[in-house]
JSON list of C-alpha atoms in Angstrom, two decimals:
[
{"chain": "A", "resi": 1, "resn": "UNK", "atom": "CA", "xyz": [0.08, 0.09, 0.09]},
{"chain": "A", "resi": 2, "resn": "UNK", "atom": "CA", "xyz": [1.50, 3.43, -1.38]},
{"chain": "A", "resi": 3, "resn": "UNK", "atom": "CA", "xyz": [0.43, 5.61, 1.39]},
{"chain": "A", "resi": 4, "resn": "UNK", "atom": "CA", "xyz": [1.11, 8.75, 0.18]},
{"chain": "A", "resi": 5, "resn": "UNK", "atom": "CA", "xyz": [-0.65, 8.41, -2.28]},
{"chain": "A", "resi": 6, "resn": "UNK", "atom": "CA", "xyz": [-3.83, 7.33, -0.21]},
{"chain": "A", "resi": 7, "resn": "UNK", "atom": "CA", "xyz": [-3.29, 10.46, 1.49]},
{"chain": "A", "resi": 8, "resn": "UNK", "atom": "CA", "xyz": [-2.82, 12.24, -1.02]},
{"chain": "A", "resi": 9, "resn": "UNK", "atom": "CA", "xyz": [-6.25, 10.88, -2.17]},
{"chain": "A", "resi": 10, "resn": "UNK", "atom": "CA", "xyz": [-7.78, 11.06, 0.35]},
{"chain": "A", "resi": 11, "resn": "UNK", "atom": "CA", "xyz": [-7.17, 14.97, 1.33]},
{"chain": "A", "resi": 12, "resn": "UNK", "atom": "CA", "xyz": [-7.81, 16.08, -2.39]},
{"chain": "A", "resi": 13, "resn": "UNK", "atom": "CA", "xyz": [-11.45, 15.86, -1.85]},
{"chain": "A", "resi": 14, "resn": "UNK", "atom": "CA", "xyz": [-12.37, 16.75, 0.64]},
{"chain": "A", "resi": 15, "resn": "UNK", "atom": "CA", "xyz": [-10.22, 19.65, -0.60]},
{"chain": "A", "resi": 16, "resn": "UNK", "atom": "CA", "xyz": [-12.19, 20.85, -3.29]},
{"chain": "A", "resi": 17, "resn": "UNK", "atom": "CA", "xyz": [-15.00, 20.63, -0.32]},
{"chain": "A", "resi": 18, "resn": "UNK", "atom": "CA", "xyz": [-12.83, 22.86, 1.47]},
{"chain": "A", "resi": 19, "resn": "UNK", "atom": "CA", "xyz": [-12.52, 25.90, -1.27]},
{"chain": "A", "resi": 20, "resn": "UNK", "atom": "CA", "xyz": [-16.38, 24.45, -1.80]},
{"chain": "A", "resi": 21, "resn": "UNK", "atom": "CA", "xyz": [-16.86, 25.76, 1.51]},
{"chain": "A", "resi": 22, "resn": "UNK", "atom": "CA", "xyz": [-15.57, 29.05, 2.06]},
{"chain": "A", "resi": 23, "resn": "UNK", "atom": "CA", "xyz": [-18.25, 30.35, -1.29]},
{"chain": "A", "resi": 24, "resn": "UNK", "atom": "CA", "xyz": [-20.16, 28.16, 0.29]},
{"chain": "A", "resi": 25, "resn": "UNK", "atom": "CA", "xyz": [-20.50, 29.67, 3.77]},
{"chain": "A", "resi": 26, "resn": "UNK", "atom": "CA", "xyz": [-21.59, 33.23, 3.62]},
{"chain": "A", "resi": 27, "resn": "UNK", "atom": "CA", "xyz": [-24.53, 33.01, 0.98]},
{"chain": "A", "resi": 28, "resn": "UNK", "atom": "CA", "xyz": [-26.02, 29.91, 3.29]},
{"chain": "A", "resi": 29, "resn": "UNK", "atom": "CA", "xyz": [-26.73, 32.29, 5.86]},
{"chain": "A", "resi": 30, "resn": "UNK", "atom": "CA", "xyz": [-27.61, 35.34, 3.28]},
{"chain": "A", "resi": 31, "resn": "UNK", "atom": "CA", "xyz": [-28.46, 35.49, 0.16]},
{"chain": "A", "resi": 32, "resn": "UNK", "atom": "CA", "xyz": [-29.33, 31.39, 0.15]},
{"chain": "A", "resi": 33, "resn": "UNK", "atom": "CA", "xyz": [-32.40, 31.90, 2.89]},
{"chain": "A", "resi": 34, "resn": "UNK", "atom": "CA", "xyz": [-33.66, 35.20, 0.60]},
{"chain": "A", "resi": 35, "resn": "UNK", "atom": "CA", "xyz": [-34.32, 33.54, -2.06]},
{"chain": "A", "resi": 36, "resn": "UNK", "atom": "CA", "xyz": [-37.56, 30.47, -3.37]},
{"chain": "A", "resi": 37, "resn": "UNK", "atom": "CA", "xyz": [-36.90, 26.47, -3.11]},
{"chain": "A", "resi": 38, "resn": "UNK", "atom": "CA", "xyz": [-39.06, 23.29, -3.91]},
{"chain": "A", "resi": 39, "resn": "UNK", "atom": "CA", "xyz": [-40.18, 22.03, -0.97]},
{"chain": "A", "resi": 40, "resn": "UNK", "atom": "CA", "xyz": [-38.33, 19.41, -1.19]},
{"chain": "A", "resi": 41, "resn": "UNK", "atom": "CA", "xyz": [-34.74, 21.79, -0.73]},
{"chain": "A", "resi": 42, "resn": "UNK", "atom": "CA", "xyz": [-33.38, 18.98, 2.25]},
{"chain": "A", "resi": 43, "resn": "UNK", "atom": "CA", "xyz": [-32.52, 20.40, 5.42]},
{"chain": "A", "resi": 44, "resn": "UNK", "atom": "CA", "xyz": [-29.06, 22.68, 5.20]},
{"chain": "A", "resi": 45, "resn": "UNK", "atom": "CA", "xyz": [-27.80, 20.02, 8.15]},
{"chain": "A", "resi": 46, "resn": "UNK", "atom": "CA", "xyz": [-27.18, 17.50, 6.05]},
{"chain": "A", "resi": 47, "resn": "UNK", "atom": "CA", "xyz": [-25.65, 18.89, 3.03]},
{"chain": "A", "resi": 48, "resn": "UNK", "atom": "CA", "xyz": [-21.73, 19.23, 5.35]},
{"chain": "A", "resi": 49, "resn": "UNK", "atom": "CA", "xyz": [-21.95, 15.42, 6.38]},
{"chain": "A", "resi": 50, "resn": "UNK", "atom": "CA", "xyz": [-23.56, 14.78, 2.43]},
{"chain": "A", "resi": 51, "resn": "UNK", "atom": "CA", "xyz": [-20.69, 15.82, 0.85]},
{"chain": "A", "resi": 52, "resn": "UNK", "atom": "CA", "xyz": [-17.94, 14.55, 3.07]},
{"chain": "A", "resi": 53, "resn": "UNK", "atom": "CA", "xyz": [-19.24, 11.34, 2.41]},
{"chain": "A", "resi": 54, "resn": "UNK", "atom": "CA", "xyz": [-18.95, 11.31, -1.09]},
{"chain": "A", "resi": 55, "resn": "UNK", "atom": "CA", "xyz": [-15.60, 13.48, -0.74]},
{"chain": "A", "resi": 56, "resn": "UNK", "atom": "CA", "xyz": [-14.00, 10.41, 0.90]},
{"chain": "A", "resi": 57, "resn": "UNK", "atom": "CA", "xyz": [-15.38, 8.29, -1.29]},
{"chain": "A", "resi": 58, "resn": "UNK", "atom": "CA", "xyz": [-14.17, 9.37, -4.63]},
{"chain": "A", "resi": 59, "resn": "UNK", "atom": "CA", "xyz": [-10.63, 9.87, -2.39]},
{"chain": "A", "resi": 60, "resn": "UNK", "atom": "CA", "xyz": [-10.95, 5.93, -2.21]},
{"chain": "A", "resi": 61, "resn": "UNK", "atom": "CA", "xyz": [-11.66, 5.48, -5.93]},
{"chain": "A", "resi": 62, "resn": "UNK", "atom": "CA", "xyz": [-8.96, 8.39, -6.85]},
{"chain": "A", "resi": 63, "resn": "UNK", "atom": "CA", "xyz": [-6.75, 5.55, -4.82]},
{"chain": "A", "resi": 64, "resn": "UNK", "atom": "CA", "xyz": [-8.08, 2.22, -6.61]},
{"chain": "A", "resi": 65, "resn": "UNK", "atom": "CA", "xyz": [-6.93, 4.52, -9.86]},
{"chain": "A", "resi": 66, "resn": "UNK", "atom": "CA", "xyz": [-4.32, 6.60, -8.89]},
{"chain": "A", "resi": 67, "resn": "UNK", "atom": "CA", "xyz": [-2.35, 3.24, -6.94]},
{"chain": "A", "resi": 68, "resn": "UNK", "atom": "CA", "xyz": [-2.63, 0.41, -10.09]},
{"chain": "A", "resi": 69, "resn": "UNK", "atom": "CA", "xyz": [1.33, -0.15, -11.61]},
{"chain": "A", "resi": 70, "resn": "UNK", "atom": "CA", "xyz": [0.28, 1.23, -14.77]},
{"chain": "A", "resi": 71, "resn": "UNK", "atom": "CA", "xyz": [-0.22, 5.22, -15.18]},
{"chain": "A", "resi": 72, "resn": "UNK", "atom": "CA", "xyz": [-3.27, 6.50, -16.63]},
{"chain": "A", "resi": 73, "resn": "UNK", "atom": "CA", "xyz": [-3.25, 9.04, -17.20]},
{"chain": "A", "resi": 74, "resn": "UNK", "atom": "CA", "xyz": [-6.14, 9.54, -18.89]},
{"chain": "A", "resi": 75, "resn": "UNK", "atom": "CA", "xyz": [-8.06, 8.99, -16.10]},
{"chain": "A", "resi": 76, "resn": "UNK", "atom": "CA", "xyz": [-7.04, 10.73, -14.16]},
{"chain": "A", "resi": 77, "resn": "UNK", "atom": "CA", "xyz": [-6.87, 13.25, -15.68]},
{"chain": "A", "resi": 78, "resn": "UNK", "atom": "CA", "xyz": [-11.28, 13.57, -15.99]},
{"chain": "A", "resi": 79, "resn": "UNK", "atom": "CA", "xyz": [-11.13, 12.50, -12.01]},
{"chain": "A", "resi": 80, "resn": "UNK", "atom": "CA", "xyz": [-9.15, 16.54, -11.92]},
{"chain": "A", "resi": 81, "resn": "UNK", "atom": "CA", "xyz": [-11.80, 17.84, -14.06]},
{"chain": "A", "resi": 82, "resn": "UNK", "atom": "CA", "xyz": [-14.66, 16.93, -12.57]},
{"chain": "A", "resi": 83, "resn": "UNK", "atom": "CA", "xyz": [-13.30, 17.29, -9.15]},
{"chain": "A", "resi": 84, "resn": "UNK", "atom": "CA", "xyz": [-12.93, 20.89, -10.06]},
{"chain": "A", "resi": 85, "resn": "UNK", "atom": "CA", "xyz": [-15.25, 21.48, -11.56]},
{"chain": "A", "resi": 86, "resn": "UNK", "atom": "CA", "xyz": [-17.49, 20.39, -8.53]},
{"chain": "A", "resi": 87, "resn": "UNK", "atom": "CA", "xyz": [-15.78, 23.60, -6.79]},
{"chain": "A", "resi": 88, "resn": "UNK", "atom": "CA", "xyz": [-16.50, 25.28, -9.43]},
{"chain": "A", "resi": 89, "resn": "UNK", "atom": "CA", "xyz": [-20.10, 24.45, -8.93]},
{"chain": "A", "resi": 90, "resn": "UNK", "atom": "CA", "xyz": [-20.57, 25.96, -5.02]},
{"chain": "A", "resi": 91, "resn": "UNK", "atom": "CA", "xyz": [-18.67, 30.24, -6.08]},
{"chain": "A", "resi": 92, "resn": "UNK", "atom": "CA", "xyz": [-20.78, 30.31, -9.18]},
{"chain": "A", "resi": 93, "resn": "UNK", "atom": "CA", "xyz": [-23.60, 29.17, -7.29]},
{"chain": "A", "resi": 94, "resn": "UNK", "atom": "CA", "xyz": [-23.17, 29.80, -3.59]},
{"chain": "A", "resi": 95, "resn": "UNK", "atom": "CA", "xyz": [-19.91, 32.54, -4.35]},
{"chain": "A", "resi": 96, "resn": "UNK", "atom": "CA", "xyz": [-21.33, 34.33, -7.30]},
{"chain": "A", "resi": 97, "resn": "UNK", "atom": "CA", "xyz": [-25.42, 33.55, -7.00]},
{"chain": "A", "resi": 98, "resn": "UNK", "atom": "CA", "xyz": [-26.25, 33.10, -10.28]},
{"chain": "A", "resi": 99, "resn": "UNK", "atom": "CA", "xyz": [-28.40, 29.92, -9.96]},
{"chain": "A", "resi": 100, "resn": "UNK", "atom": "CA", "xyz": [-29.17, 30.14, -13.47]},
{"chain": "A", "resi": 101, "resn": "UNK", "atom": "CA", "xyz": [-25.28, 29.82, -14.74]},
{"chain": "A", "resi": 102, "resn": "UNK", "atom": "CA", "xyz": [-24.73, 26.74, -11.48]},
{"chain": "A", "resi": 103, "resn": "UNK", "atom": "CA", "xyz": [-27.15, 24.27, -13.64]},
{"chain": "A", "resi": 104, "resn": "UNK", "atom": "CA", "xyz": [-25.34, 25.44, -16.73]},
{"chain": "A", "resi": 105, "resn": "UNK", "atom": "CA", "xyz": [-21.78, 24.36, -14.73]},
{"chain": "A", "resi": 106, "resn": "UNK", "atom": "CA", "xyz": [-23.70, 21.14, -12.76]},
{"chain": "A", "resi": 107, "resn": "UNK", "atom": "CA", "xyz": [-24.32, 19.58, -16.19]},
{"chain": "A", "resi": 108, "resn": "UNK", "atom": "CA", "xyz": [-20.66, 20.36, -17.14]},
{"chain": "A", "resi": 109, "resn": "UNK", "atom": "CA", "xyz": [-21.10, 18.98, -13.52]},
{"chain": "A", "resi": 110, "resn": "UNK", "atom": "CA", "xyz": [-22.61, 15.66, -14.79]},
{"chain": "A", "resi": 111, "resn": "UNK", "atom": "CA", "xyz": [-21.20, 14.96, -17.49]},
{"chain": "A", "resi": 112, "resn": "UNK", "atom": "CA", "xyz": [-17.89, 14.88, -15.87]},
{"chain": "A", "resi": 113, "resn": "UNK", "atom": "CA", "xyz": [-18.11, 12.27, -13.55]},
{"chain": "A", "resi": 114, "resn": "UNK", "atom": "CA", "xyz": [-19.69, 10.29, -15.69]},
{"chain": "A", "resi": 115, "resn": "UNK", "atom": "CA", "xyz": [-16.82, 10.41, -17.60]},
{"chain": "A", "resi": 116, "resn": "UNK", "atom": "CA", "xyz": [-14.99, 9.41, -14.23]},
{"chain": "A", "resi": 117, "resn": "UNK", "atom": "CA", "xyz": [-17.35, 6.58, -14.00]},
{"chain": "A", "resi": 118, "resn": "UNK", "atom": "CA", "xyz": [-16.58, 5.43, -17.35]},
{"chain": "A", "resi": 119, "resn": "UNK", "atom": "CA", "xyz": [-12.72, 5.71, -17.58]},
{"chain": "A", "resi": 120, "resn": "UNK", "atom": "CA", "xyz": [-12.56, 4.53, -13.98]},
{"chain": "A", "resi": 121, "resn": "UNK", "atom": "CA", "xyz": [-14.61, 1.24, -14.45]},
{"chain": "A", "resi": 122, "resn": "UNK", "atom": "CA", "xyz": [-11.52, 0.76, -17.21]},
{"chain": "A", "resi": 123, "resn": "UNK", "atom": "CA", "xyz": [-9.11, 0.62, -14.88]},
{"chain": "A", "resi": 124, "resn": "UNK", "atom": "CA", "xyz": [-11.33, -0.82, -11.49]},
{"chain": "A", "resi": 125, "resn": "UNK", "atom": "CA", "xyz": [-14.80, -1.30, -11.38]},
{"chain": "A", "resi": 126, "resn": "UNK", "atom": "CA", "xyz": [-14.80, -0.70, -7.33]},
{"chain": "A", "resi": 127, "resn": "UNK", "atom": "CA", "xyz": [-13.63, 2.49, -7.99]},
{"chain": "A", "resi": 128, "resn": "UNK", "atom": "CA", "xyz": [-16.46, 3.36, -10.19]},
{"chain": "A", "resi": 129, "resn": "UNK", "atom": "CA", "xyz": [-19.00, 1.82, -8.35]},
{"chain": "A", "resi": 130, "resn": "UNK", "atom": "CA", "xyz": [-17.92, 4.42, -5.23]},
{"chain": "A", "resi": 131, "resn": "UNK", "atom": "CA", "xyz": [-18.86, 7.18, -7.52]},
{"chain": "A", "resi": 132, "resn": "UNK", "atom": "CA", "xyz": [-22.33, 6.36, -7.83]},
{"chain": "A", "resi": 133, "resn": "UNK", "atom": "CA", "xyz": [-23.77, 7.16, -5.18]},
{"chain": "A", "resi": 134, "resn": "UNK", "atom": "CA", "xyz": [-21.42, 10.83, -6.14]},
{"chain": "A", "resi": 135, "resn": "UNK", "atom": "CA", "xyz": [-23.88, 11.11, -10.08]},
{"chain": "A", "resi": 136, "resn": "UNK", "atom": "CA", "xyz": [-26.71, 10.26, -7.84]},
{"chain": "A", "resi": 137, "resn": "UNK", "atom": "CA", "xyz": [-26.06, 14.10, -5.64]},
{"chain": "A", "resi": 138, "resn": "UNK", "atom": "CA", "xyz": [-25.18, 15.47, -8.24]},
{"chain": "A", "resi": 139, "resn": "UNK", "atom": "CA", "xyz": [-28.10, 14.58, -10.57]},
{"chain": "A", "resi": 140, "resn": "UNK", "atom": "CA", "xyz": [-30.34, 15.76, -7.68]},
{"chain": "A", "resi": 141, "resn": "UNK", "atom": "CA", "xyz": [-29.04, 18.63, -6.78]},
{"chain": "A", "resi": 142, "resn": "UNK", "atom": "CA", "xyz": [-29.03, 19.43, -10.30]},
{"chain": "A", "resi": 143, "resn": "UNK", "atom": "CA", "xyz": [-33.09, 18.77, -9.97]},
{"chain": "A", "resi": 144, "resn": "UNK", "atom": "CA", "xyz": [-32.89, 20.48, -7.03]},
{"chain": "A", "resi": 145, "resn": "UNK", "atom": "CA", "xyz": [-31.50, 23.78, -8.14]},
{"chain": "A", "resi": 146, "resn": "UNK", "atom": "CA", "xyz": [-32.86, 23.56, -11.78]},
{"chain": "A", "resi": 147, "resn": "UNK", "atom": "CA", "xyz": [-37.04, 24.01, -9.38]},
{"chain": "A", "resi": 148, "resn": "UNK", "atom": "CA", "xyz": [-34.46, 27.88, -7.59]},
{"chain": "A", "resi": 149, "resn": "UNK", "atom": "CA", "xyz": [-34.11, 28.42, -11.21]},
{"chain": "A", "resi": 150, "resn": "UNK", "atom": "CA", "xyz": [-37.20, 28.51, -12.47]},
{"chain": "A", "resi": 151, "resn": "UNK", "atom": "CA", "xyz": [-39.42, 29.29, -8.68]},
{"chain": "A", "resi": 152, "resn": "UNK", "atom": "CA", "xyz": [-36.51, 32.70, -8.40]}
]
């Protein structure tokens, strides 16, 4: 087991989450409280634990692919792109307070996650399966984002 790769794999998604949380924090108690939200909006306390778990699963998935003897640069690149898009969504939706552009961006994120799952599946099936809850959560988030656009 390569502990340096494991630690880096687990830390990288959590770092992305912290960056996103920086932009989310001030809006959640301000701007976000003033906009209309659909009835199926989860309570705020759900998001922190859900994303922490999803980032953990992403990290384990990344490690399973990165730790393979053969270099898989394309799969790692696709993972990096989706992680950047993940962080950008928080910046756009919460930081810029732009739900419409957030929706456009989350569609790109969804596609990037699907491409990551596809590329990881070719290398390590477990790594791909670990990303399915992430895809499901982002699918729900996209619907929630679209509902906010429609309501506002």
